[in-house]
Amino acid sequence: NAGVTQTPKFRILKIGQSMTLQCTQDMNHNYMYWYRQDPGMGLKLIYYSVGAGITDKGEVPNGYNVSRSTTEDFPLRLELAAPSQTSVYFCASRRTGSNQPQHFGDGTRLSIL
Amino acid sequence: QQPVQSPQAVILREGEDAVINCSSSKALYSVHWYRQKHGEAPVFLMILLKGGEQKGHEKISASFNEKKQQSSLYLTASQLSYSGTYFCGTDYNNNDMRFGAGTRLTVKP
């Protein structure tokens, strides 16, 4: 079982560049999430989705975009990379239901220089 | 709104106990607890739903006080493997999840 797979694992970007962080899950989970975690800090919710075609903003959506065209995939797009977006990005998914845990991917470590 | 965790950090000797608290100013739907080791992804520990239930996972248990909108994580007879950062996640509407800033737990021999 692959679970939640994130690619790439590491990336260095220059200011102003754009990129897409990929997230895919093979558990048929409806709910998917994107978080960022700055060094020594907690997880901040960027965007989430409750199903294909439905996305919503979290706490820190500025500078990011998402789409959810399939149940499996939930890519995160950075359009104009800024140094403040240097962070570790985690994707997570879970089944429908309030008693369902989130399953996290291994994270993408992104540095913007 | 993010939940508030306390304390920010705890240092224990093996075998000692610890309590980590998680408070919210809004009514909670559920509380999730996760542990994260350095450089790794968070790993699920347990979920508590409305109703004041208590759950256990080996020597780690938790409670949820709905009236106080507070959850507590209890670690008894701590082991070296318990070291890591503990996060509570609060679910206000069964959709999005907000995490606390974390409690860094260090267990020393």
Coordinates of N, CA and C in Angstrom, one line a residue:
Chain A
N1 N 0.8 -1.2 0.0 CA 0.0 0.0 0.0 C 0.9 1.2 0.0
A2 N 0.8 2.1 -1.1 CA 1.6 3.2 -1.1 C 1.1 4.3 -0.2
G3 N -0.2 4.5 0.1 CA -0.7 5.5 1.0 C -0.7 6.8 0.3
V4 N -0.1 7.9 0.9 CA 0.0 9.2 0.3 C 1.4 9.4 -0.2
T5 N 1.5 9.7 -1.5 CA 2.8 9.9 -2.1 C 3.0 11.4 -2.5
Q6 N 4.1 12.0 -2.1 CA 4.4 13.3 -2.5 C 5.7 13.4 -3.3
T7 N 5.6 14.2 -4.4 CA 6.8 14.4 -5.2 C 6.9 15.9 -5.5
P8 N 8.1 16.5 -5.6 CA 9.4 15.8 -5.3 C 9.6 15.8 -3.8
K9 N 10.7 15.2 -3.3 CA 11.0 15.2 -1.9 C 11.8 16.5 -1.5
F10 N 12.6 17.0 -2.4 CA 13.3 18.2 -2.1 C 13.3 19.0 -3.4
R11 N 13.3 20.4 -3.2 CA 13.4 21.2 -4.4 C 13.9 22.6 -3.9
I12 N 14.8 23.1 -4.8 CA 15.3 24.5 -4.6 C 14.8 25.4 -5.8
L13 N 14.1 26.5 -5.4 CA 13.6 27.4 -6.5 C 14.2 28.7 -6.4
K14 N 14.2 29.4 -7.4 CA 14.6 30.8 -7.4 C 13.4 31.7 -7.2
I15 N 13.5 32.8 -6.6 CA 12.4 33.8 -6.4 C 11.8 34.1 -7.7
G16 N 10.4 34.0 -7.7 CA 9.7 34.3 -8.9 C 9.4 33.1 -9.8
Q17 N 10.0 32.0 -9.5 CA 9.7 30.8 -10.3 C 8.4 30.2 -9.8
S18 N 7.9 29.3 -10.6 CA 6.7 28.6 -10.2 C 6.9 27.1 -10.3
M19 N 6.1 26.4 -9.5 CA 6.2 24.9 -9.5 C 4.9 24.3 -8.9
T20 N 4.8 23.0 -9.2 CA 3.6 22.3 -8.7 C 4.2 21.1 -7.8
L21 N 3.6 21.1 -6.6 CA 3.9 20.0 -5.7 C 2.8 18.9 -5.9
Q22 N 3.3 17.7 -6.1 CA 2.3 16.7 -6.4 C 2.0 15.9 -5.2
C23 N 0.7 15.5 -5.1 CA 0.2 14.6 -4.0 C -0.8 13.6 -4.6
T24 N -0.6 12.4 -4.4 CA -1.5 11.4 -4.8 C -1.7 10.3 -3.7
Q25 N -3.0 9.8 -3.6 CA -3.3 8.8 -2.6 C -4.0 7.7 -3.3
D26 N -3.8 6.4 -2.8 CA -4.4 5.3 -3.4 C -5.4 4.6 -2.5
M27 N -5.9 5.4 -1.5 CA -6.8 4.8 -0.5 C -8.3 5.2 -0.7
N28 N -8.5 5.9 -1.9 CA -9.9 6.3 -2.2 C -10.5 7.2 -1.1
H29 N -9.6 8.0 -0.5 CA -10.1 9.0 0.5 C -10.7 10.2 -0.2
N30 N -11.8 10.7 0.3 CA -12.5 11.9 -0.2 C -11.8 13.1 0.2
Y31 N -11.3 13.2 1.5 CA -10.7 14.4 2.1 C -9.2 14.4 1.8
M32 N -8.8 15.6 1.4 CA -7.3 15.8 1.2 C -6.9 17.2 1.7
Y33 N -5.7 17.3 2.2 CA -5.2 18.5 2.8 C -3.8 18.9 2.4
W34 N -3.5 20.2 2.4 CA -2.1 20.6 2.2 C -1.8 21.5 3.4
Y35 N -0.7 21.2 4.0 CA -0.1 21.9 5.2 C 1.3 22.4 4.9
R36 N 1.7 23.5 5.5 CA 3.1 23.9 5.5 C 3.6 23.9 7.0
Q37 N 4.8 23.5 7.1 CA 5.4 23.5 8.5 C 6.7 24.2 8.4
D38 N 6.8 25.4 9.0 CA 8.1 26.1 9.1 C 8.9 25.5 10.2
P39 N 10.2 25.7 10.2 CA 11.1 25.1 11.2 C 10.7 25.3 12.6
G40 N 10.5 24.2 13.4 CA 10.2 24.3 14.8 C 8.8 24.8 15.1
M41 N 7.9 24.8 14.1 CA 6.6 25.3 14.2 C 5.6 24.2 14.0
G42 N 4.3 24.5 14.1 CA 3.2 23.6 13.9 C 2.8 23.5 12.4
L43 N 1.7 22.8 12.1 CA 1.2 22.7 10.8 C 0.2 23.7 10.5
K44 N 0.4 24.4 9.4 CA -0.6 25.4 9.0 C -1.4 24.9 7.8
L45 N -2.7 25.0 7.8 CA -3.5 24.5 6.7 C -3.5 25.5 5.6
I46 N -3.2 25.0 4.4 CA -3.2 25.9 3.2 C -4.5 25.8 2.5
Y47 N -4.8 24.6 2.0 CA -6.1 24.3 1.3 C -6.5 22.9 1.7
Y48 N -7.8 22.7 1.5 CA -8.3 21.3 1.7 C -9.4 21.1 0.7
S49 N -9.7 19.8 0.5 CA -10.7 19.3 -0.4 C -11.6 18.2 0.2
V50 N -12.9 18.3 0.0 CA -13.7 17.2 0.6 C -14.2 16.3 -0.5
G51 N -13.7 16.5 -1.7 CA -14.0 15.6 -2.8 C -13.6 16.2 -4.1
A52 N -13.6 15.3 -5.1 CA -13.2 15.8 -6.5 C -14.1 17.0 -6.9
G53 N -13.4 18.0 -7.4 CA -14.1 19.2 -7.8 C -14.4 20.2 -6.8
I54 N -14.1 19.9 -5.5 CA -14.4 20.8 -4.4 C -13.1 21.2 -3.6
T55 N -12.8 22.5 -3.5 CA -11.7 22.9 -2.7 C -12.0 24.1 -1.9
D56 N -11.3 24.3 -0.8 CA -11.6 25.4 0.0 C -10.3 25.9 0.7
K57 N -10.3 27.2 1.0 CA -9.1 27.8 1.6 C -9.0 27.4 3.1
G58 N -7.7 27.3 3.5 CA -7.4 27.1 4.9 C -7.0 28.4 5.6
E59 N -6.0 28.3 6.5 CA -5.5 29.4 7.2 C -4.6 30.4 6.4
V60 N -3.7 29.7 5.5 CA -2.7 30.5 4.8 C -2.7 30.2 3.3
P61 N -3.8 30.6 2.6 CA -3.9 30.2 1.2 C -3.1 31.2 0.2
N62 N -2.8 32.4 0.7 CA -2.2 33.3 -0.2 C -0.9 32.9 -0.8
G63 N -0.8 33.0 -2.2 CA 0.4 32.6 -2.9 C 0.3 31.1 -3.4
Y64 N -0.8 30.5 -3.1 CA -1.0 29.1 -3.5 C -2.3 28.9 -4.3
N65 N -2.3 27.8 -5.1 CA -3.5 27.4 -5.7 C -3.6 25.9 -5.7
V66 N -4.8 25.3 -5.7 CA -5.0 23.9 -5.8 C -6.1 23.6 -6.8
S67 N -6.1 22.3 -7.2 CA -7.2 21.8 -8.0 C -7.4 20.3 -7.5
R68 N -8.6 19.8 -7.8 CA -8.9 18.4 -7.4 C -9.8 17.9 -8.5
S69 N -9.2 17.4 -9.6 CA -10.0 16.9 -10.7 C -10.3 15.4 -10.5
T70 N -9.5 14.7 -9.7 CA -9.7 13.3 -9.5 C -9.7 13.1 -8.0
T71 N -10.2 12.0 -7.5 CA -10.2 11.6 -6.1 C -8.7 11.4 -5.6
E72 N -7.9 10.9 -6.5 CA -6.5 10.5 -6.1 C -5.6 11.7 -6.0
D73 N -5.7 12.7 -6.8 CA -4.7 13.7 -6.9 C -5.1 15.1 -6.4
F74 N -4.2 15.7 -5.7 CA -4.5 17.1 -5.1 C -3.2 17.9 -5.2
P75 N -2.9 18.4 -6.4 CA -1.6 19.2 -6.6 C -1.7 20.6 -6.0
L76 N -0.6 21.1 -5.5 CA -0.5 22.4 -5.0 C 0.4 23.2 -5.9
R77 N 0.0 24.4 -6.3 CA 0.7 25.2 -7.2 C 1.2 26.5 -6.5
L78 N 2.5 26.8 -6.7 CA 3.1 28.0 -6.3 C 3.4 28.8 -7.6
E79 N 2.8 30.0 -7.7 CA 2.9 30.7 -9.0 C 4.1 31.6 -9.0
L80 N 4.4 32.4 -8.0 CA 5.5 33.3 -7.9 C 6.2 33.1 -6.6
A81 N 7.2 32.2 -6.6 CA 7.8 31.7 -5.4 C 8.5 32.9 -4.7
A82 N 8.3 33.0 -3.4 CA 8.9 34.0 -2.5 C 9.6 33.3 -1.4
P83 N 10.7 34.0 -0.8 CA 11.4 33.3 0.3 C 10.6 32.9 1.5
S84 N 9.5 33.6 1.7 CA 8.6 33.3 2.8 C 7.9 31.9 2.6
Q85 N 7.9 31.4 1.4 CA 7.3 30.1 1.1 C 8.3 28.9 1.4
T86 N 9.5 29.3 1.8 CA 10.4 28.2 2.2 C 9.9 27.5 3.4
S87 N 9.7 26.1 3.2 CA 9.0 25.4 4.3 C 9.0 23.9 3.9
V88 N 8.5 23.1 4.8 CA 8.2 21.7 4.5 C 6.7 21.6 4.2
Y89 N 6.3 21.0 3.1 CA 4.9 20.9 2.8 C 4.5 19.4 2.9
F90 N 3.4 19.3 3.7 CA 2.8 17.9 3.9 C 1.4 17.9 3.2
C91 N 1.2 16.8 2.6 CA -0.2 16.4 2.0 C -0.7 15.3 2.9
A92 N -2.0 15.4 3.2 CA -2.7 14.3 4.0 C -4.0 14.0 3.4
S93 N -4.5 12.8 3.7 CA -5.8 12.4 3.3 C -6.5 11.6 4.4
R94 N -7.8 11.6 4.3 CA -8.6 10.8 5.2 C -9.9 10.4 4.6
R95 N -10.5 9.3 5.2 CA -11.9 8.9 4.8 C -12.9 9.9 5.3
T96 N -14.1 9.9 4.8 CA -15.2 10.7 5.3 C -15.6 10.2 6.7
G97 N -15.9 11.1 7.6 CA -16.3 10.7 8.9 C -15.4 11.4 9.9
S98 N -16.0 11.9 11.0 CA -15.3 12.7 12.0 C -14.3 11.8 12.8
N99 N -14.5 10.5 12.8 CA -13.6 9.6 13.6 C -12.5 9.0 12.7
Q100 N -12.2 9.6 11.6 CA -11.2 9.1 10.7 C -9.9 9.9 10.8
P101 N -8.7 9.2 11.0 CA -7.5 9.9 11.1 C -6.9 10.4 9.7
Q102 N -6.0 11.3 9.8 CA -5.4 11.8 8.6 C -4.1 11.0 8.4
H103 N -3.9 10.6 7.1 CA -2.7 9.9 6.7 C -1.8 10.9 6.0
F104 N -0.5 11.1 6.5 CA 0.4 12.1 5.9 C 1.3 11.4 4.9
G105 N 1.7 12.2 3.9 CA 2.8 11.9 3.0 C 4.1 12.3 3.7
D106 N 5.2 11.9 3.1 CA 6.5 12.1 3.7 C 7.0 13.6 3.7
G107 N 6.3 14.4 2.9 CA 6.7 15.8 2.8 C 7.5 16.2 1.7
T108 N 7.5 17.5 1.3 CA 8.3 18.1 0.3 C 9.1 19.2 0.9
R109 N 10.4 19.2 0.9 CA 11.2 20.2 1.5 C 11.6 21.2 0.4
L110 N 11.0 22.4 0.5 CA 11.2 23.4 -0.5 C 11.9 24.6 0.0
S111 N 13.0 25.0 -0.7 CA 13.8 26.2 -0.4 C 13.7 27.2 -1.5
I112 N 13.5 28.4 -1.2 CA 13.4 29.5 -2.2 C 14.4 30.5 -2.0
L113 N 15.3 30.6 -3.0 CA 16.5 31.5 -2.8 C 16.5 32.6 -3.8
Chain B
Q1 N -9.4 29.2 13.8 CA -8.7 29.4 15.0 C -7.9 28.2 15.4
Q2 N -6.6 28.4 15.7 CA -5.7 27.3 16.1 C -6.0 27.0 17.6
P3 N -5.9 25.7 17.9 CA -5.9 25.4 19.3 C -4.6 25.8 20.0
V4 N -4.7 25.9 21.3 CA -3.5 26.3 22.1 C -3.0 25.1 22.9
Q5 N -1.8 24.8 22.7 CA -1.2 23.7 23.4 C -0.3 24.2 24.5
S6 N -0.2 23.4 25.6 CA 0.7 23.6 26.7 C 1.1 22.3 27.4
P7 N 2.3 22.2 27.9 CA 3.4 23.2 27.8 C 4.0 23.2 26.4
Q8 N 4.9 24.1 26.1 CA 5.6 24.1 24.8 C 6.6 23.0 24.7
A9 N 7.3 22.7 25.9 CA 8.3 21.7 25.9 C 8.3 21.0 27.2
V10 N 8.7 19.7 27.2 CA 8.8 18.9 28.4 C 10.0 18.1 28.3
I11 N 10.8 18.0 29.4 CA 11.9 17.1 29.5 C 11.6 16.1 30.6
L12 N 11.7 14.8 30.3 CA 11.4 13.8 31.3 C 12.6 12.8 31.4
R13 N 12.6 12.1 32.5 CA 13.5 10.9 32.6 C 12.6 9.7 32.3
E14 N 13.2 8.6 31.8 CA 12.5 7.4 31.5 C 11.7 7.0 32.7
G15 N 10.4 6.6 32.5 CA 9.6 6.1 33.6 C 8.7 7.2 34.2
E16 N 9.0 8.5 33.9 CA 8.2 9.6 34.4 C 6.9 9.8 33.6
D17 N 6.0 10.5 34.1 CA 4.7 10.8 33.5 C 4.7 12.2 32.9
A18 N 3.8 12.5 32.0 CA 3.6 13.8 31.4 C 2.2 14.0 31.0
V19 N 1.7 15.3 31.0 CA 0.4 15.6 30.5 C 0.6 16.8 29.6
I20 N -0.1 16.7 28.4 CA -0.1 17.7 27.4 C -1.5 18.2 27.2
N21 N -1.7 19.5 27.2 CA -3.1 20.0 27.1 C -3.3 20.7 25.8
C22 N -4.6 20.7 25.4 CA -4.9 21.3 24.1 C -6.3 22.0 24.3
S23 N -6.3 23.3 24.1 CA -7.5 24.1 24.4 C -8.0 24.8 23.2
S24 N -9.3 25.0 23.1 CA -9.9 25.7 22.0 C -10.9 26.7 22.5
S25 N -11.0 27.9 21.8 CA -12.0 28.9 22.2 C -13.4 28.6 21.5
K26 N -13.4 27.7 20.5 CA -14.6 27.4 19.8 C -15.0 26.0 20.1
A27 N -16.3 25.7 19.9 CA -16.8 24.4 20.1 C -16.2 23.4 19.1
L28 N -15.8 22.3 19.7 CA -15.0 21.3 18.9 C -15.9 20.1 18.4
Y29 N -15.6 19.6 17.3 CA -16.3 18.4 16.7 C -15.5 17.2 17.2
S30 N -14.2 17.3 17.1 CA -13.3 16.2 17.5 C -11.9 16.8 17.7
V31 N -11.1 16.0 18.4 CA -9.7 16.3 18.7 C -8.8 15.1 18.2
H32 N -7.8 15.4 17.5 CA -6.9 14.4 17.0 C -5.5 14.6 17.6
W33 N -4.8 13.6 18.0 CA -3.5 13.7 18.5 C -2.5 13.0 17.6
Y34 N -1.4 13.6 17.3 CA -0.3 13.1 16.4 C 1.0 13.3 17.1
R35 N 2.0 12.4 16.7 CA 3.4 12.6 17.2 C 4.3 12.7 15.9
Q36 N 5.2 13.6 16.0 CA 6.1 13.7 14.9 C 7.6 13.6 15.4
K37 N 8.3 12.7 14.8 CA 9.7 12.6 15.0 C 10.5 13.6 14.1
H38 N 11.6 14.0 14.5 CA 12.4 15.0 13.7 C 12.6 14.5 12.3
G39 N 12.2 15.4 11.3 CA 12.5 15.1 9.9 C 11.5 14.1 9.3
E40 N 10.5 13.7 10.1 CA 9.5 12.8 9.6 C 8.1 13.4 9.5
A41 N 7.1 12.6 9.0 CA 5.8 13.1 8.9 C 5.1 12.8 10.2
P42 N 4.0 13.6 10.5 CA 3.2 13.3 11.8 C 2.6 11.9 11.6
V43 N 2.5 11.2 12.8 CA 1.9 9.9 12.8 C 0.7 9.9 13.8
F44 N -0.4 9.4 13.4 CA -1.6 9.4 14.1 C -1.5 8.6 15.4
L45 N -2.0 9.2 16.5 CA -2.1 8.5 17.8 C -3.6 8.1 18.1
M46 N -4.4 9.1 18.2 CA -5.8 8.8 18.5 C -6.7 10.0 18.2
I47 N -8.0 9.7 18.2 CA -9.1 10.7 17.9 C -10.1 10.6 19.1
L48 N -10.5 11.8 19.5 CA -11.6 11.8 20.5 C -12.7 12.6 20.0
L49 N -13.9 12.1 20.1 CA -15.1 12.8 19.6 C -15.8 13.5 20.8
K50 N -16.8 14.3 20.5 CA -17.6 14.9 21.5 C -18.2 13.9 22.4
G51 N -18.3 14.1 23.6 CA -18.9 13.2 24.6 C -18.0 12.9 25.7
G52 N -16.9 13.5 25.8 CA -16.0 13.4 27.0 C -15.4 12.0 27.1
E53 N -15.2 11.3 26.0 CA -14.6 10.0 26.1 C -13.1 10.0 26.4
Q54 N -12.7 8.9 26.8 CA -11.2 8.7 27.0 C -10.8 7.6 26.2
K55 N -9.6 7.7 25.7 CA -9.0 6.6 24.9 C -7.6 6.3 25.3
G56 N -7.2 5.1 24.9 CA -5.9 4.7 25.3 C -5.1 4.0 24.2
H57 N -3.8 4.2 24.2 CA -3.0 3.6 23.2 C -1.7 3.2 23.9
E58 N -1.5 1.9 24.2 CA -0.4 1.4 25.1 C -0.5 2.2 26.4
K59 N 0.6 3.0 26.6 CA 0.7 3.8 27.9 C 0.4 5.2 27.6
I60 N -0.3 5.5 26.5 CA -0.6 6.9 26.1 C -2.2 6.9 26.1
S61 N -2.8 7.8 26.8 CA -4.2 7.9 26.8 C -4.6 9.4 26.7
A62 N -5.9 9.7 26.4 CA -6.3 11.0 26.2 C -7.7 11.2 26.7
S63 N -8.1 12.4 27.0 CA -9.5 12.7 27.4 C -9.9 13.9 26.7
F64 N -11.3 14.1 26.6 CA -11.8 15.2 25.9 C -12.9 15.8 26.8
N65 N -12.8 17.0 27.3 CA -13.8 17.7 28.1 C -14.5 18.6 27.2
E66 N -15.7 18.2 26.8 CA -16.5 19.0 25.9 C -16.9 20.4 26.5
K67 N -17.2 20.4 27.8 CA -17.6 21.7 28.4 C -16.5 22.7 28.4
K68 N -15.3 22.2 28.6 CA -14.2 23.2 28.6 C -13.5 23.3 27.3
Q69 N -14.0 22.5 26.3 CA -13.3 22.5 25.0 C -11.8 22.3 25.1
Q70 N -11.5 21.2 25.8 CA -10.1 20.9 26.1 C -9.9 19.4 26.1
S71 N -8.7 19.1 25.5 CA -8.3 17.7 25.5 C -6.9 17.6 26.2
S72 N -6.7 16.5 26.9 CA -5.4 16.3 27.5 C -4.9 14.9 27.1
L73 N -3.6 14.9 26.8 CA -2.9 13.7 26.4 C -2.0 13.2 27.6
Y74 N -2.1 12.0 28.0 CA -1.4 11.5 29.2 C -0.4 10.4 28.8
L75 N 0.8 10.7 29.1 CA 1.9 9.7 28.8 C 2.4 9.2 30.1
T76 N 2.2 7.9 30.4 CA 2.7 7.3 31.6 C 3.9 6.4 31.4
A77 N 4.7 6.4 32.4 CA 5.9 5.5 32.4 C 6.7 5.7 31.1
S78 N 7.0 7.0 30.8 CA 7.6 7.3 29.5 C 8.8 6.5 29.1
Q79 N 8.9 6.2 27.8 CA 10.0 5.5 27.2 C 10.7 6.4 26.3
L80 N 12.0 6.0 26.0 CA 12.8 6.9 25.1 C 12.1 7.1 23.7
S81 N 11.3 6.1 23.3 CA 10.7 6.2 22.0 C 9.5 7.2 22.0
Y82 N 9.1 7.7 23.1 CA 8.1 8.7 23.2 C 8.6 10.1 22.8
S83 N 9.9 10.3 22.7 CA 10.4 11.6 22.3 C 9.9 12.0 21.0
G84 N 9.6 13.3 20.9 CA 9.1 13.8 19.6 C 8.2 15.0 19.9
T85 N 7.6 15.6 18.9 CA 6.7 16.7 19.1 C 5.3 16.2 18.9
Y86 N 4.5 16.5 19.9 CA 3.1 16.1 19.9 C 2.2 17.3 19.5
F87 N 1.3 17.0 18.5 CA 0.4 18.0 18.0 C -1.0 17.6 18.3
C88 N -1.9 18.5 18.7 CA -3.3 18.2 18.7 C -3.9 18.9 17.5
G89 N -4.9 18.3 16.9 CA -5.6 18.9 15.8 C -7.0 19.0 16.1
T90 N -7.6 20.1 15.9 CA -9.0 20.3 16.2 C -9.9 20.5 15.0
D91 N -11.0 19.9 15.0 CA -11.9 19.8 13.9 C -13.2 20.5 14.3
Y92 N -13.5 21.6 13.7 CA -14.6 22.4 14.1 C -15.9 22.1 13.4
N93 N -15.7 21.7 12.1 CA -16.9 21.5 11.3 C -16.9 20.2 10.5
N94 N -16.0 19.3 10.9 CA -15.9 18.0 10.3 C -15.3 18.1 8.9
N95 N -14.6 19.2 8.6 CA -14.0 19.4 7.3 C -12.5 19.8 7.5
D96 N -12.3 21.0 7.8 CA -10.8 21.4 7.9 C -10.3 21.1 9.3
M97 N -9.0 21.0 9.4 CA -8.3 20.6 10.6 C -7.3 21.7 10.9
R98 N -7.3 22.2 12.2 CA -6.3 23.2 12.6 C -5.4 22.5 13.7
F99 N -4.1 22.7 13.6 CA -3.2 22.1 14.5 C -2.6 23.1 15.5
G100 N -2.3 22.7 16.7 CA -1.6 23.5 17.7 C -0.2 23.6 17.3
A101 N 0.5 24.5 18.0 CA 2.0 24.7 17.7 C 2.9 23.6 18.1
G102 N 2.3 22.7 18.9 CA 3.1 21.5 19.2 C 3.7 21.6 20.6
T103 N 4.0 20.4 21.2 CA 4.7 20.3 22.5 C 5.9 19.3 22.2
R104 N 7.1 19.8 22.5 CA 8.3 19.0 22.2 C 8.6 18.2 23.5
L105 N 8.5 16.9 23.4 CA 8.8 16.0 24.5 C 10.1 15.3 24.3
T106 N 11.0 15.5 25.3 CA 12.3 14.8 25.3 C 12.3 13.9 26.5
V107 N 12.6 12.6 26.2 CA 12.7 11.6 27.3 C 14.2 11.2 27.3
K108 N 14.8 11.4 28.5 CA 16.2 11.0 28.7 C 16.4 9.8 29.5
P109 N 17.5 9.0 29.3 CA 17.7 7.8 30.0 C 17.9 8.1 31.5

